[in-house]
Amino acid sequence: MKFLLLLLSILFVQPSFAQKSFIFPKVKTQGLSVEQLTPANWTIIETANGDLNNDGVDDLALIFESNKVIDETRTYGDNNSEIIKETQKPRILAIYFIDKATGDYRLSAQNNDFILRSEEGGKLGDPLQQIAIKDQQLYLRFQGGAEWRWEMGYTFKFQNKDWFLTSAINLYFNQNTGDMTERIYDFNTRELFTTVGNLHRRDVANRKTSEVLYFSQLRTFKTFKKPWAWEIMPNVYL
């Protein structure tokens, strides 16, 4: 009887050890079209074109979404802990520079974490609002929540052979009352501009302040894992 119980426990436990964790594909390093760049079993959900490296030609930023739903463990609250398990379709951000000589798109960066997933926006649904290229910078915008809503915006620029976060905005407000807190971060000048008041009466009820922004070094896609993962000040997450 003991042997039978042991055998049954092995049979039931073994599949969990055999189950492989999800592995992100490595996107293609070059190609002539977005179709060539798209990994198998993935779909392009957003694109942006514009000059990112100041060479006078339009580059390309893509967001891919997996065709399969998986269990993902995602970071919240700090930049290290993976603490929340979510069932959703993973996403990839891929940034390509165009080769002026050949016309090929050549991979500059792949990021598997920063783009919020469709299930991470709360009652408002998919939080991904915008990806755009302007003034040699990449813009990413997200929003979510319910009665209390949030909007997050991040601007990255390619400089010194890496992608650095140059500015960000965080707006938190009540849809019904208009009560809000807005923080605008300028990482180049190390300034933080905060507005507290009412979204519907910005010119009358709001109080604006500015202060020095303290951080050790500029964040990149490698060191800033995803939205809500950087505690930039005590109890303030970006």
Coordinates of C-alpha atoms in Angstrom, one line a residue:
M1 CA 0.0 0.0 0.0
K2 CA 2.8 2.4 0.9
F3 CA 4.5 1.6 -2.4
L4 CA 1.3 2.3 -4.3
L5 CA 0.9 5.7 -2.6
L6 CA 4.5 6.6 -3.3
L7 CA 4.0 5.6 -7.0
L8 CA 0.9 7.7 -7.3
S9 CA 2.6 10.7 -5.7
I10 CA 5.5 10.5 -8.2
L11 CA 3.1 10.3 -11.1
F12 CA 1.2 13.4 -10.0
V13 CA 4.2 15.4 -9.0
Q14 CA 6.4 14.6 -12.0
P15 CA 4.4 16.7 -14.6
S16 CA 4.9 19.9 -12.5
F17 CA 8.7 19.4 -12.7
A18 CA 8.5 18.6 -16.4
Q19 CA 6.5 21.7 -17.2
K20 CA 8.8 24.3 -18.8
S21 CA 8.6 28.0 -18.0
F22 CA 7.9 30.4 -20.7
I23 CA 10.9 31.5 -22.8
F24 CA 10.7 34.8 -24.8
P25 CA 11.9 34.4 -28.4
K26 CA 14.8 36.5 -29.5
V27 CA 13.5 38.8 -32.1
K28 CA 15.2 39.0 -35.5
T29 CA 18.3 41.2 -35.5
Q30 CA 17.5 42.6 -39.0
G31 CA 14.9 42.5 -41.8
L32 CA 13.4 44.5 -44.6
S33 CA 9.8 44.6 -43.4
V34 CA 7.8 44.2 -40.2
E35 CA 6.5 40.9 -41.5
Q36 CA 10.1 39.6 -41.6
L37 CA 10.7 40.9 -38.1
T38 CA 7.7 39.3 -36.5
P39 CA 8.4 36.1 -34.4
A40 CA 6.4 33.0 -35.1
N41 CA 3.2 32.8 -33.0
W42 CA 3.4 36.5 -32.2
T43 CA 1.3 39.5 -33.5
I44 CA 2.2 43.1 -34.0
I45 CA -0.2 45.3 -32.0
E46 CA 1.5 48.7 -32.2
T47 CA 4.0 50.4 -34.5
A48 CA 5.8 53.8 -34.5
N49 CA 8.0 55.3 -37.1
G50 CA 10.4 58.2 -36.8
D51 CA 14.0 59.2 -36.6
L52 CA 15.5 57.9 -33.3
N53 CA 19.3 58.4 -33.9
N54 CA 19.3 61.7 -35.8
D55 CA 20.4 60.4 -39.1
G56 CA 17.5 61.8 -41.1
V57 CA 15.7 58.6 -41.8
D58 CA 12.7 57.0 -40.1
D59 CA 13.4 54.2 -37.6
L60 CA 10.9 51.7 -36.2
A61 CA 9.5 50.6 -32.9
L62 CA 7.2 47.6 -32.6
I63 CA 5.2 46.0 -29.9
F64 CA 4.6 42.3 -30.3
E65 CA 2.0 40.3 -28.4
S66 CA 2.1 36.5 -28.0
N67 CA -0.8 34.5 -29.6
K68 CA -0.8 32.3 -26.5
V69 CA -2.0 33.0 -23.0
I70 CA 0.5 32.1 -20.3
D71 CA 1.1 32.5 -16.5
E72 CA 3.5 35.4 -16.0
T73 CA 5.1 36.5 -12.8
R74 CA 5.4 40.3 -12.9
T75 CA 7.2 42.9 -10.8
Y76 CA 5.3 45.4 -8.7
G77 CA 6.5 47.7 -5.9
D78 CA 10.2 47.6 -6.6
N79 CA 12.6 46.8 -9.3
N80 CA 13.7 43.4 -8.1
S81 CA 10.8 41.3 -6.7
E82 CA 8.6 39.3 -8.9
I83 CA 5.5 39.1 -6.7
I84 CA 2.3 38.9 -8.8
K85 CA 1.3 36.0 -11.0
E86 CA -1.0 36.9 -13.9
T87 CA -2.6 34.9 -16.7
Q88 CA -2.2 36.9 -19.9
K89 CA -0.4 37.3 -23.2
P90 CA 3.2 38.5 -22.8
R91 CA 4.5 41.5 -24.9
I92 CA 7.8 42.5 -26.4
L93 CA 9.1 45.9 -27.3
A94 CA 11.6 45.9 -30.2
I95 CA 13.4 49.0 -31.5
Y96 CA 15.1 49.0 -34.9
F97 CA 17.4 51.5 -36.6
I98 CA 17.3 51.6 -40.4
D99 CA 20.5 51.0 -42.2
K100 CA 20.7 53.9 -44.8
A101 CA 22.9 51.9 -47.1
T102 CA 20.9 48.7 -47.3
G103 CA 17.4 49.8 -46.1
D104 CA 17.5 47.0 -43.5
Y105 CA 16.0 47.4 -40.1
R106 CA 18.7 46.5 -37.5
L107 CA 17.8 45.7 -33.9
S108 CA 18.8 48.2 -31.3
A109 CA 16.9 46.9 -28.3
Q110 CA 14.5 44.2 -27.2
N111 CA 12.6 44.5 -23.9
N112 CA 10.3 41.8 -22.6
D113 CA 9.1 43.5 -19.4
F114 CA 8.4 47.2 -19.8
I115 CA 5.2 47.1 -21.9
L116 CA 2.2 46.6 -19.7
R117 CA 0.0 43.6 -20.6
S118 CA -3.7 43.8 -21.6
E119 CA -4.8 42.6 -18.1
E120 CA -2.9 45.2 -16.2
G121 CA -5.1 48.2 -16.6
G122 CA -7.9 47.3 -14.1
K123 CA -11.5 48.0 -15.1
L124 CA -10.4 50.3 -17.9
G125 CA -9.0 47.4 -19.8
D126 CA -5.9 47.3 -21.8
P127 CA -3.6 50.0 -20.4
L128 CA -1.4 50.5 -23.5
Q129 CA -2.4 53.8 -25.0
Q130 CA 0.4 55.1 -27.2
I131 CA 3.8 54.4 -28.6
A132 CA 5.2 57.3 -30.7
I133 CA 8.5 58.7 -31.9
K134 CA 9.1 62.4 -31.8
D135 CA 12.3 64.6 -31.5
Q136 CA 14.5 61.5 -31.6
Q137 CA 12.7 60.1 -28.6
L138 CA 10.5 57.1 -27.9
Y139 CA 7.2 57.9 -26.1
L140 CA 5.2 55.2 -24.2
R141 CA 1.9 56.0 -22.6
F142 CA -0.3 53.8 -20.3
Q143 CA -3.5 54.3 -18.3
G144 CA -5.8 52.3 -16.0
G145 CA -7.8 52.1 -12.8
A146 CA -11.5 52.5 -12.1
E147 CA -13.0 55.4 -10.1
W148 CA -9.4 56.3 -9.2
R149 CA -7.4 56.3 -12.4
W150 CA -3.8 56.6 -13.3
E151 CA -1.9 57.7 -16.4
M152 CA 1.8 57.0 -16.9
G153 CA 4.1 58.3 -19.6
Y154 CA 7.7 57.6 -20.2
T155 CA 10.2 59.1 -22.7
F156 CA 13.4 57.3 -23.7
K157 CA 16.3 58.6 -25.8
F158 CA 19.2 56.7 -27.4
Q159 CA 22.4 58.3 -26.2
N160 CA 25.8 56.9 -25.3
K161 CA 24.9 53.6 -27.0
D162 CA 22.0 52.9 -24.6
W163 CA 18.3 53.8 -24.1
F164 CA 17.9 56.3 -21.2
L165 CA 14.8 57.5 -19.5
T166 CA 14.8 61.3 -20.0
S167 CA 11.3 62.3 -18.6
A168 CA 8.2 60.8 -17.2
I169 CA 4.7 61.8 -16.0
N170 CA 2.4 60.3 -13.4
L171 CA -1.2 61.5 -13.1
Y172 CA -3.4 60.0 -10.4
F173 CA -7.0 61.3 -10.2
N174 CA -10.6 60.5 -9.1
Q175 CA -12.9 60.4 -12.2
N176 CA -15.9 61.7 -10.2
T177 CA -14.4 64.4 -7.9
G178 CA -11.5 65.4 -10.0
D179 CA -9.1 65.2 -7.1
M180 CA -5.6 64.6 -8.5
T181 CA -1.9 64.5 -8.0
E182 CA 0.3 65.0 -11.1
R183 CA 4.1 64.5 -11.1
I184 CA 6.3 65.5 -14.0
Y185 CA 9.9 64.2 -13.9
D186 CA 12.8 65.8 -15.8
F187 CA 15.7 63.5 -15.5
N188 CA 18.1 65.6 -17.5
T189 CA 17.7 68.6 -15.2
R190 CA 17.0 66.5 -12.1
E191 CA 13.7 68.4 -11.4
L192 CA 10.3 67.2 -10.2
F193 CA 7.2 69.3 -10.7
T194 CA 4.2 68.3 -8.6
T195 CA 0.6 69.6 -9.0
V196 CA -2.0 68.8 -6.3
G197 CA -5.6 69.8 -6.6
N198 CA -8.5 69.3 -9.0
L199 CA -8.4 68.0 -12.5
H200 CA -11.5 70.0 -13.5
R201 CA -10.4 73.3 -12.0
R202 CA -6.7 73.3 -12.7
D203 CA -6.3 77.1 -12.8
V204 CA -8.1 77.8 -9.6
A205 CA -7.7 74.9 -7.1
N206 CA -4.3 73.6 -7.8
R207 CA -1.0 74.0 -5.9
K208 CA 2.2 73.6 -7.8
T209 CA 5.7 72.9 -6.4
S210 CA 9.1 72.0 -7.7
E211 CA 12.0 70.2 -6.1
V212 CA 15.3 68.6 -6.8
L213 CA 15.0 65.1 -8.1
Y214 CA 17.5 62.8 -6.3
F215 CA 18.7 59.6 -8.0
S216 CA 22.1 57.9 -8.5
Q217 CA 22.1 57.5 -12.2
L218 CA 19.8 57.7 -15.2
R219 CA 17.7 54.6 -15.7
T220 CA 17.6 52.5 -18.8
F221 CA 15.4 49.7 -20.1
K222 CA 17.8 47.4 -18.4
T223 CA 17.7 49.1 -15.0
F224 CA 14.1 50.2 -15.0
K225 CA 12.2 47.0 -15.4
K226 CA 8.6 48.2 -15.9
P227 CA 6.0 50.8 -14.8
W228 CA 5.3 50.9 -11.0
A229 CA 8.7 49.2 -10.3
W230 CA 10.8 52.2 -9.3
E231 CA 10.3 53.6 -5.8
I232 CA 11.8 56.9 -6.8
M233 CA 10.8 58.5 -3.4
P234 CA 9.4 56.9 -0.2
N235 CA 6.0 55.5 -1.2
V236 CA 6.1 57.1 -4.6
Y237 CA 6.4 54.7 -7.5
L238 CA 7.1 55.5 -11.1

